[in-house]
Coordinates of C-alpha atoms and ligand atoms in Angstrom, one line a residue:
M233 CA 75.9 145.5 55.2
I234 CA 75.0 142.3 53.4
C235 CA 73.4 143.1 50.0
P236 CA 69.6 143.1 50.2
K237 CA 69.4 141.6 46.7
R238 CA 71.5 138.5 47.6
T239 CA 69.5 138.0 50.8
S240 CA 66.3 138.2 48.8
E241 CA 67.5 135.6 46.3
L242 CA 68.5 133.2 49.0
L243 CA 65.3 133.8 50.9
D244 CA 63.3 133.1 47.7
L245 CA 65.0 129.7 47.5
H246 CA 64.3 129.0 51.2
L247 CA 60.7 130.0 50.9
A248 CA 60.1 128.4 47.5
P249 CA 57.8 125.6 48.8
F250 CA 55.2 128.1 50.0
K251 CA 56.1 131.6 48.9
D252 CA 53.1 133.7 47.7
K253 CA 53.1 134.6 44.0
D254 CA 52.5 138.2 45.0
P255 CA 54.2 138.7 48.3
A256 CA 53.3 141.7 50.4
W257 CA 56.9 142.4 51.4
E258 CA 60.4 142.8 50.1
I259 CA 63.9 143.1 51.6
G260 CA 64.8 146.7 51.6
V261 CA 67.0 149.3 53.3
S262 CA 65.8 149.9 56.9
K263 CA 65.5 153.1 58.8
I264 CA 66.1 151.1 62.0
A265 CA 69.2 149.0 61.1
G266 CA 70.8 147.8 57.9
R267 CA 68.2 146.0 56.0
G268 CA 64.7 145.0 56.9
V269 CA 61.3 143.6 55.7
V270 CA 59.2 146.3 54.0
A271 CA 55.5 146.2 53.1
T272 CA 55.1 146.4 49.3
R273 CA 51.4 147.2 49.7
S274 CA 49.2 148.4 52.5
L275 CA 48.2 145.7 54.9
K276 CA 45.1 145.4 57.1
R277 CA 45.3 144.5 60.8
G278 CA 45.3 140.7 61.1
E279 CA 46.4 140.1 57.5
I280 CA 49.1 137.5 56.9
I281 CA 52.3 139.2 55.9
F282 CA 54.4 136.1 55.3
R283 CA 55.0 132.5 56.3
D284 CA 58.5 131.2 57.2
S285 CA 59.8 127.7 57.9
P286 CA 62.7 126.8 60.2
L287 CA 66.0 126.5 58.4
L288 CA 67.4 124.9 61.6
M289 CA 65.6 123.5 64.6
G290 CA 66.6 121.4 67.6
L291 CA 65.9 120.8 71.2
A292 CA 66.9 123.7 73.4
A293 CA 68.3 121.2 76.0
H294 CA 69.2 123.7 78.6
E295 CA 70.9 122.2 81.6
E296 CA 67.7 122.3 83.7
D297 CA 65.6 120.7 81.0
S298 CA 64.4 117.1 81.1
L299 CA 66.2 115.6 78.2
N300 CA 63.7 112.9 77.2
A301 CA 62.4 114.5 74.1
C302 CA 62.9 113.2 70.5
S303 CA 65.7 115.1 68.7
V304 CA 63.7 114.9 65.4
C305 CA 60.0 115.4 66.2
L306 CA 60.7 117.1 69.5
K307 CA 58.0 115.2 71.3
M308 CA 58.4 114.1 74.9
L309 CA 59.3 110.4 75.3
P310 CA 58.8 107.9 78.1
D311 CA 61.4 108.4 80.8
T312 CA 63.4 105.2 80.0
R313 CA 65.2 103.9 77.0
F314 CA 64.9 106.9 74.8
M315 CA 68.5 107.1 73.6
C316 CA 69.4 105.9 70.1
R317 CA 70.6 102.3 70.1
Q318 CA 73.2 103.1 67.4
G319 CA 75.4 105.0 69.8
C320 CA 75.0 108.6 68.4
G321 CA 74.2 110.1 71.8
L322 CA 70.9 111.5 70.8
P323 CA 67.4 110.8 72.2
V324 CA 65.0 109.6 69.4
C325 CA 61.6 108.1 69.3
S326 CA 61.1 104.7 67.6
L327 CA 59.3 106.3 64.6
C328 CA 61.9 109.0 64.0
A329 CA 64.8 106.5 64.5
K330 CA 64.0 105.3 61.0
K331 CA 63.7 108.7 59.4
K332 CA 66.3 110.3 57.0
Q333 CA 66.8 113.2 59.3
H334 CA 68.0 111.0 62.1
K335 CA 70.1 108.9 59.8
S336 CA 72.0 112.0 58.8
D337 CA 72.3 113.2 62.5
C338 CA 73.2 109.7 63.6
D339 CA 76.0 109.3 61.1
L340 CA 77.5 112.7 61.9
F341 CA 77.5 112.2 65.7
K342 CA 78.6 108.6 65.5
S343 CA 81.6 109.6 63.4
W344 CA 82.6 112.1 66.2
G345 CA 82.3 109.3 68.8
P346 CA 80.3 110.6 71.9
N347 CA 82.1 109.7 75.1
E348 CA 79.0 108.3 76.8
P349 CA 76.5 107.5 74.0
D350 CA 74.0 106.0 76.3
V351 CA 73.7 108.9 78.7
A352 CA 71.6 112.0 77.7
N353 CA 74.0 114.9 77.7
S354 CA 72.5 118.4 77.4
V355 CA 75.6 119.8 75.7
I356 CA 75.6 117.2 72.9
I357 CA 71.8 117.4 72.4
R358 CA 71.9 121.2 72.3
L359 CA 74.7 121.2 69.7
L360 CA 72.6 119.2 67.2
C361 CA 70.7 122.3 65.9
V362 CA 74.1 123.9 65.2
A363 CA 75.7 120.8 63.8
R364 CA 72.9 120.4 61.3
A365 CA 74.2 123.4 59.5
I366 CA 77.1 121.2 58.3
N367 CA 74.7 119.1 56.2
L368 CA 72.8 122.0 54.7
T369 CA 73.1 122.9 51.0
K370 CA 75.6 125.7 50.0
E371 CA 72.7 128.2 49.4
Q372 CA 71.2 127.4 52.8
R373 CA 74.6 127.9 54.5
D374 CA 75.0 131.2 52.5
L375 CA 71.7 132.3 53.9
I376 CA 72.9 131.7 57.4
Y377 CA 76.0 133.9 56.6
C378 CA 73.6 136.6 55.3
L379 CA 72.0 137.0 58.7
Q380 CA 73.2 139.3 61.4
A381 CA 75.7 137.7 63.8
N382 CA 77.1 139.1 67.0
L383 CA 80.6 137.7 66.9
D384 CA 81.6 138.5 70.4
N385 CA 84.1 136.6 72.6
N386 CA 81.5 134.2 73.9
H387 CA 80.1 132.8 70.7
R388 CA 82.8 130.1 70.4
T389 CA 82.1 128.6 73.9
E390 CA 79.3 126.3 72.9
V391 CA 81.3 124.4 70.2
R392 CA 84.4 124.4 72.4
N393 CA 82.5 122.8 75.3
A394 CA 80.7 120.3 73.0
A395 CA 84.1 119.2 71.6
K396 CA 85.0 117.8 75.0
C397 CA 82.1 115.4 74.9
F398 CA 83.3 113.5 71.8
K399 CA 86.4 111.4 71.1
N400 CA 86.9 112.5 67.5
F401 CA 85.5 116.0 67.3
P402 CA 86.4 117.5 64.0
T403 CA 89.4 119.8 63.9
D404 CA 88.8 121.1 60.4
K405 CA 88.8 124.9 60.7
K406 CA 86.1 125.3 58.1
L407 CA 83.6 123.0 59.9
I408 CA 84.3 124.7 63.3
E409 CA 83.9 128.1 61.7
I410 CA 80.5 127.1 60.2
M411 CA 79.3 125.9 63.6
N412 CA 80.6 129.0 65.5
R413 CA 78.9 131.3 62.9
T414 CA 75.7 129.3 63.3
V415 CA 75.8 129.7 67.1
A416 CA 76.3 133.5 66.7
V417 CA 73.4 133.7 64.1
L418 CA 71.1 131.7 66.3
R419 CA 71.9 133.9 69.3
T420 CA 71.2 137.1 67.4
N421 CA 68.2 136.0 65.3
G422 CA 67.0 132.7 66.6
F423 CA 64.4 131.5 69.0
D424 CA 65.5 129.8 72.1
K425 CA 63.5 128.4 74.9
T426 CA 64.4 131.4 77.0
T427 CA 62.0 134.4 76.9
D428 CA 64.2 136.2 74.4
R429 CA 61.3 136.9 72.2
T430 CA 58.0 137.1 74.0
N431 CA 55.7 138.9 71.7
D432 CA 53.1 136.6 73.2
N433 CA 53.0 134.1 76.0
Q434 CA 53.7 131.1 73.8
E435 CA 56.1 128.6 75.2
F436 CA 59.0 127.5 73.1
N437 CA 61.0 124.5 74.1
Y438 CA 63.4 124.3 71.2
R439 CA 65.8 126.6 69.4
A440 CA 65.2 127.5 65.8
L441 CA 66.2 129.8 63.1
Y442 CA 63.5 131.4 60.8
P443 CA 65.6 133.2 58.3
L444 CA 63.0 135.7 56.9
F445 CA 61.8 136.5 60.4
G446 CA 65.5 137.0 61.3
V447 CA 65.6 140.0 59.0
V448 CA 62.6 141.7 60.7
N449 CA 63.9 144.5 62.9
H450 CA 62.8 145.4 66.4
D451 CA 60.5 148.1 67.6
C452 CA 59.2 148.3 71.2
I453 CA 55.7 148.9 69.7
P454 CA 55.8 146.2 67.0
N455 CA 53.4 146.3 64.0
A456 CA 53.5 142.6 63.4
Y457 CA 53.1 139.4 65.5
Y458 CA 53.6 135.7 64.9
T459 CA 52.1 132.3 65.6
F460 CA 53.3 128.8 64.8
E461 CA 51.5 126.0 63.0
E462 CA 51.7 123.1 65.3
K463 CA 52.1 120.3 62.7
T464 CA 54.8 122.0 60.5
N465 CA 56.4 124.4 63.0
N466 CA 56.0 127.0 60.2
M467 CA 55.7 130.5 61.4
I468 CA 52.9 132.8 60.3
V469 CA 53.5 136.6 60.6
R470 CA 50.5 138.9 60.7
A471 CA 49.9 142.6 60.8
A472 CA 49.3 143.7 64.4
V473 CA 47.9 147.1 63.1
D474 CA 47.2 148.5 59.7
I475 CA 50.6 148.9 57.9
P476 CA 50.8 151.4 55.1
E477 CA 52.7 150.6 51.9
G478 CA 56.4 151.2 52.2
F479 CA 56.5 150.9 56.0
E480 CA 58.9 148.5 57.6
V481 CA 57.5 145.4 59.3
T482 CA 58.7 145.2 62.9
T483 CA 58.6 142.7 65.8
T484 CA 59.7 142.9 69.4
Y485 CA 62.7 141.1 70.9
T486 CA 61.7 142.1 74.5
K487 CA 58.7 141.6 76.7
L488 CA 56.0 144.0 76.1
F489 CA 55.6 145.1 79.7
T490 CA 59.1 146.1 80.7
G491 CA 60.1 149.7 81.4
N492 CA 62.5 151.7 79.2
I493 CA 65.6 151.0 81.3
A494 CA 65.1 147.2 81.4
R495 CA 64.4 147.0 77.7
H496 CA 67.5 149.1 76.9
L497 CA 69.7 146.9 79.0
F498 CA 68.3 143.7 77.5
L499 CA 68.7 144.9 73.9
K500 CA 72.2 146.2 74.5
M501 CA 73.4 143.1 76.3
K502 CA 71.6 140.4 74.2
K503 CA 71.1 142.0 70.8
S504 CA 73.9 144.6 70.8
F505 CA 72.0 147.7 69.8
T506 CA 70.2 150.8 71.2
C507 CA 66.6 151.1 70.3
K508 CA 65.5 154.6 69.3
C509 CA 61.8 153.8 68.7
S510 CA 59.0 156.2 69.7
R511 CA 58.4 154.4 73.0
C512 CA 62.1 154.5 73.9
S513 CA 62.3 158.2 73.2
D514 CA 59.4 159.0 75.5
P515 CA 60.0 159.0 79.3
T516 CA 56.3 158.4 79.9
E517 CA 56.2 155.5 77.4
K518 CA 53.3 157.0 75.5
G519 CA 51.6 157.9 78.8
A520 CA 51.5 154.3 79.9
F521 CA 54.0 154.8 82.7
I522 CA 55.3 151.3 82.7
S523 CA 58.2 152.3 84.9
G524 CA 56.4 155.1 86.7
L525 CA 56.8 155.4 90.5
Y526 CA 55.3 157.8 93.1
C527 CA 57.2 161.0 94.0
R528 CA 59.4 160.7 97.0
D529 CA 57.9 164.0 98.3
T530 CA 54.8 162.7 100.2
N531 CA 53.0 166.0 99.6
C532 CA 53.3 165.5 95.8
T533 CA 51.0 163.3 93.9
G534 CA 53.1 163.3 90.7
L535 CA 54.6 160.3 89.0
V536 CA 58.4 159.9 88.6
V537 CA 59.9 158.6 85.4
P538 CA 63.5 157.9 84.3
E539 CA 65.2 160.3 81.9
I540 CA 66.0 159.3 78.4
S541 CA 69.8 159.3 78.6
G542 CA 70.8 155.9 77.3
L543 CA 72.6 155.4 80.6
P544 CA 72.0 152.3 82.7
H545 CA 71.5 154.4 85.8
P546 CA 69.7 157.6 84.7
N547 CA 68.2 160.3 86.9
W548 CA 64.5 160.3 87.5
N549 CA 62.2 163.3 87.3
C550 CA 58.9 164.0 89.0
L551 CA 56.5 165.2 86.3
E552 CA 54.6 167.3 88.9
C553 CA 57.0 169.0 91.2
K554 CA 60.0 168.5 88.9
Q555 CA 62.1 167.1 91.8
K556 CA 65.1 165.1 90.5
S557 CA 66.0 161.7 92.1
T558 CA 68.9 159.4 91.6
H559 CA 68.5 156.0 90.1
A560 CA 69.5 154.4 93.4
Q561 CA 66.8 156.3 95.3
M562 CA 64.1 155.2 92.9
M563 CA 65.3 151.7 92.7
K564 CA 64.8 151.5 96.5
S565 CA 61.1 152.3 96.0
Q566 CA 60.8 149.8 93.1
D567 CA 62.6 147.0 95.0
F568 CA 60.4 147.6 98.0
A569 CA 57.2 147.4 95.9
S570 CA 58.5 144.3 94.0
G571 CA 59.4 142.6 97.2
A572 CA 56.1 143.3 98.9
I573 CA 54.0 142.1 95.9
N574 CA 56.2 139.0 95.2
A575 CA 55.9 138.0 98.9
K576 CA 52.1 138.0 98.5
A577 CA 52.4 136.2 95.2
N578 CA 54.5 133.5 96.9
S579 CA 52.3 133.2 99.9
N580 CA 50.3 130.5 98.0
S581 CA 46.9 132.2 98.6
L582 CA 45.5 133.7 95.5
R583 CA 42.8 135.4 97.4
T584 CA 45.4 137.3 99.5
L585 CA 47.3 138.4 96.5
V586 CA 44.2 139.7 94.7
Q587 CA 43.0 141.5 97.8
Y588 CA 46.5 143.1 98.1
L589 CA 46.5 144.2 94.5
N590 CA 43.0 145.6 94.7
E591 CA 43.2 147.4 98.0
K592 CA 46.8 147.9 99.2
S593 CA 49.4 148.1 96.5
D594 CA 48.0 151.3 95.0
S595 CA 49.2 153.1 98.1
F596 CA 52.9 152.6 97.4
I597 CA 53.1 151.7 93.6
P598 CA 51.1 153.1 90.6
S599 CA 48.9 150.4 89.0
S600 CA 50.7 151.1 85.7
N601 CA 54.0 149.8 87.0
Y602 CA 55.3 146.6 85.4
V603 CA 55.4 144.8 88.7
V604 CA 51.7 145.3 89.1
I605 CA 51.0 144.2 85.5
D606 CA 53.2 141.1 85.9
A607 CA 51.4 140.2 89.1
K608 CA 48.0 140.6 87.4
M609 CA 49.2 138.4 84.5
S610 CA 50.3 135.7 86.9
V611 CA 46.9 135.9 88.7
L612 CA 45.1 135.3 85.4
Q613 CA 47.5 132.4 84.6
R614 CA 46.8 130.8 88.0
L615 CA 43.1 131.2 87.6
Q616 CA 43.3 129.5 84.3
Q617 CA 45.1 126.6 85.9
G618 CA 42.4 126.3 88.5
R619 CA 42.9 124.7 91.9
E620 CA 43.0 128.1 93.7
D621 CA 41.4 129.1 97.0
C622 CA 39.1 131.4 95.3
S623 CA 35.3 131.7 95.0
E624 CA 33.6 131.6 91.6
E625 CA 32.5 135.2 92.3
L626 CA 36.0 136.4 93.0
A627 CA 37.5 134.5 90.1
H628 CA 34.9 136.0 87.7
N629 CA 35.4 139.6 89.0
T630 CA 39.2 139.3 88.9
R631 CA 39.3 137.9 85.3
L632 CA 37.0 140.7 84.2
R633 CA 39.0 143.4 86.0
Y634 CA 42.5 142.3 85.2
S635 CA 42.0 141.4 81.6
R636 CA 40.5 144.9 81.1
D637 CA 43.4 146.5 83.0
I638 CA 46.0 144.8 80.9
T639 CA 44.3 145.5 77.5
Q640 CA 43.9 149.1 78.5
M641 CA 47.7 149.3 79.1
M642 CA 48.2 147.7 75.6
D643 CA 45.9 150.4 74.2
K644 CA 47.8 153.2 76.0
L645 CA 51.1 151.9 74.6
G646 CA 49.6 151.8 71.1
L647 CA 50.1 148.0 70.8
G648 CA 48.0 146.3 68.2
D649 CA 47.1 142.6 68.0
S650 CA 49.2 139.9 69.6
L651 CA 48.5 136.4 71.0
L652 CA 48.3 138.0 74.4
R653 CA 45.6 140.5 73.3
T654 CA 43.6 137.7 71.6
H655 CA 43.8 135.7 74.8
L656 CA 42.7 138.6 77.0
E657 CA 39.9 139.7 74.8
E658 CA 38.6 136.1 74.6
L659 CA 38.7 136.0 78.4
L660 CA 36.9 139.3 78.7
R661 CA 34.2 138.2 76.2
R662 CA 33.6 135.0 78.1
E663 CA 33.4 136.7 81.5
E664 CA 31.1 139.4 80.1
E665 CA 28.8 136.8 78.7
R666 CA 28.8 135.0 82.0
R667 CA 28.0 138.2 83.7
A668 CA 25.2 139.1 81.3
K669 CA 23.8 135.6 81.8
R670 CA 24.0 136.0 85.6
L671 CA 22.3 139.4 85.4
A672 CA 19.6 138.0 83.2
D673 CA 19.1 135.0 85.6
E674 CA 18.9 137.4 88.5
A675 CA 16.3 139.6 86.7
E676 CA 14.2 136.6 85.9
K677 CA 14.4 135.4 89.5
Q678 CA 13.2 138.9 90.6
R679 CA 10.4 138.9 88.0
K680 CA 9.1 135.6 89.3
L681 CA 9.4 136.7 92.9
A682 CA 7.5 139.9 92.1
E683 CA 4.8 137.8 90.3
L684 CA 4.4 135.6 93.3
Q685 CA 4.3 138.5 95.7
A686 CA 1.6 140.2 93.6
K687 CA -0.5 137.0 93.6
A688 CA 0.0 136.6 97.4
A689 CA -1.1 140.2 97.9
E690 CA -4.2 139.6 95.8
A691 CA -5.1 136.5 97.8
D692 CA -4.6 138.5 101.0
K693 CA -7.0 141.1 99.7
L694 CA -9.6 138.5 98.8
L695 CA -9.3 136.9 102.2
E696 CA -9.8 140.3 103.8
V697 CA -13.0 140.9 101.8
L698 CA -14.2 137.4 102.6
E699 CA -13.6 137.8 106.3
K700 CA -15.4 141.2 106.3
E701 CA -18.4 139.7 104.6
Q702 CA -18.5 136.7 106.9
A703 CA -18.4 139.0 109.9
E704 CA -21.2 141.2 108.5
Q705 CA -23.3 138.2 107.7
S706 CA -22.9 136.6 111.1
K707 CA -23.7 139.9 112.6
A708 CA -26.9 140.2 110.6
A709 CA -27.8 136.5 111.4
G710 CA -27.1 137.0 115.1
T711 CA -29.7 139.9 115.4
A712 CA -32.4 138.1 113.2
D713 CA -32.2 134.5 114.3
P714 CA -29.6 133.5 116.8
G715 CA -30.5 129.7 116.5
T716 CA -29.4 129.2 112.9
A717 CA -25.8 129.0 111.4
P718 CA -24.7 131.8 109.1
A719 CA -25.4 131.2 105.3
P720 CA -22.3 131.0 103.0
P721 CA -21.5 134.4 101.5
P722 CA -22.7 134.3 97.8
A723 CA -20.8 137.5 96.7
A724 CA -17.5 136.1 97.8
T725 CA -18.1 132.7 96.0
V726 CA -18.6 134.6 92.7
E727 CA -15.5 136.6 93.2
L728 CA -13.4 133.6 94.0
A729 CA -14.5 131.8 90.9
Ligands
ZN883 ZN1 60.4 111.5 67.1
ZN884 ZN1 71.3 107.5 66.3
ZN885 ZN1 62.3 150.9 71.6
ZN886 ZN1 56.8 165.4 92.9

């Protein structure tokens, strides 16, 4: 284990521009793994724990990405003529072309001689974030070496492939080693465009290393969450729940709504560890049943959940009739449900999908299952984008219902604040306001209608009285003097006035 004291010193240097005088955290020995970030005083939900700035940052430039983004400011550029005219092989905007950062990138890559400097090459552009480590200070590089790195067989591939894209790629072992190490650290602790770390639904089109955040360990029910400041790309980490003094600050490296087995596999493959958090040790996932399926015995109404065995293909148990099922048997049910719901999701009609989720899917898959939650999230997303074949009424009811369903699942799991929760609660608040307004409008309409009806009834009554009186008068006039017209009824005139 790398010494927490040395890590602290190097982090202090990195954070010097904006470190609090009285930070609420320290680097300490972790109960989860090695070392971690520990709260030095109790923190209230929503409170800022720390800020971090990217030590390295660059375009993710995955093969499928469009490559016309500036390698310095990361902004999208017009589709033509975005490559640096100096021949470094990097896309750059006219403003950033004059900046110190590009001068340093440009000199480095020009000296390596890109094979086709005018053609945007994803391998070269992606390497930039890694190559920038070469020009860091010694302390900054030491900080990279202080962070966890999974040095598996694959971590050298990126640099090896990039080497083929230059005429004079360095052969100096030390330089290559710095770059390979940086790749490994980025893969273990960094952000990439991929959904490696989706504490929230923020999109991330670049790769970056936030060193202090890199020390924060994982928990499937994290007690902290992060956002980014748009202008600076600095990260702000806040308490998702109240954190008592001495407790470790945690984040999640996985999606919030995936079942125990999928999270285990992901953490094992991508992050090389086995999570032993309270959620992972509970087959029901805190009673949220994210992987729950119906019992195969049609007479049983119980839910079936996978055993906690650490195996990729565990047995499943019915919590009601205790029947055991194999993983393959349960995967059949899961795949069937996923297939059916995805088919509806891809059918292009949002109305059909919503109807299916509201009326049909419950018959073959519990509403707590991640497939259903995912589908509901995608419905909310599509509604936000608009342009759907959906009436205002249905959109309103669906937003209300699904945002409630998903926040309820978060509550069950014991999840605190996150961007997702903020977003859903805002949606819920807006829809409830809309509903309250509609109800108030409707009540007002009813009140006015009742008022009009009362007036009409009153007028009817008067008319009846009038007619009766007229009839009586004409009857009286008819018997006394049939030659004269009946006189106007004085009583009625008074009443009408
Ligand atoms: Zn730029
Ligand atoms: Zn250049
Ligand atoms: Zn866990
Ligand atoms: Zn059963």
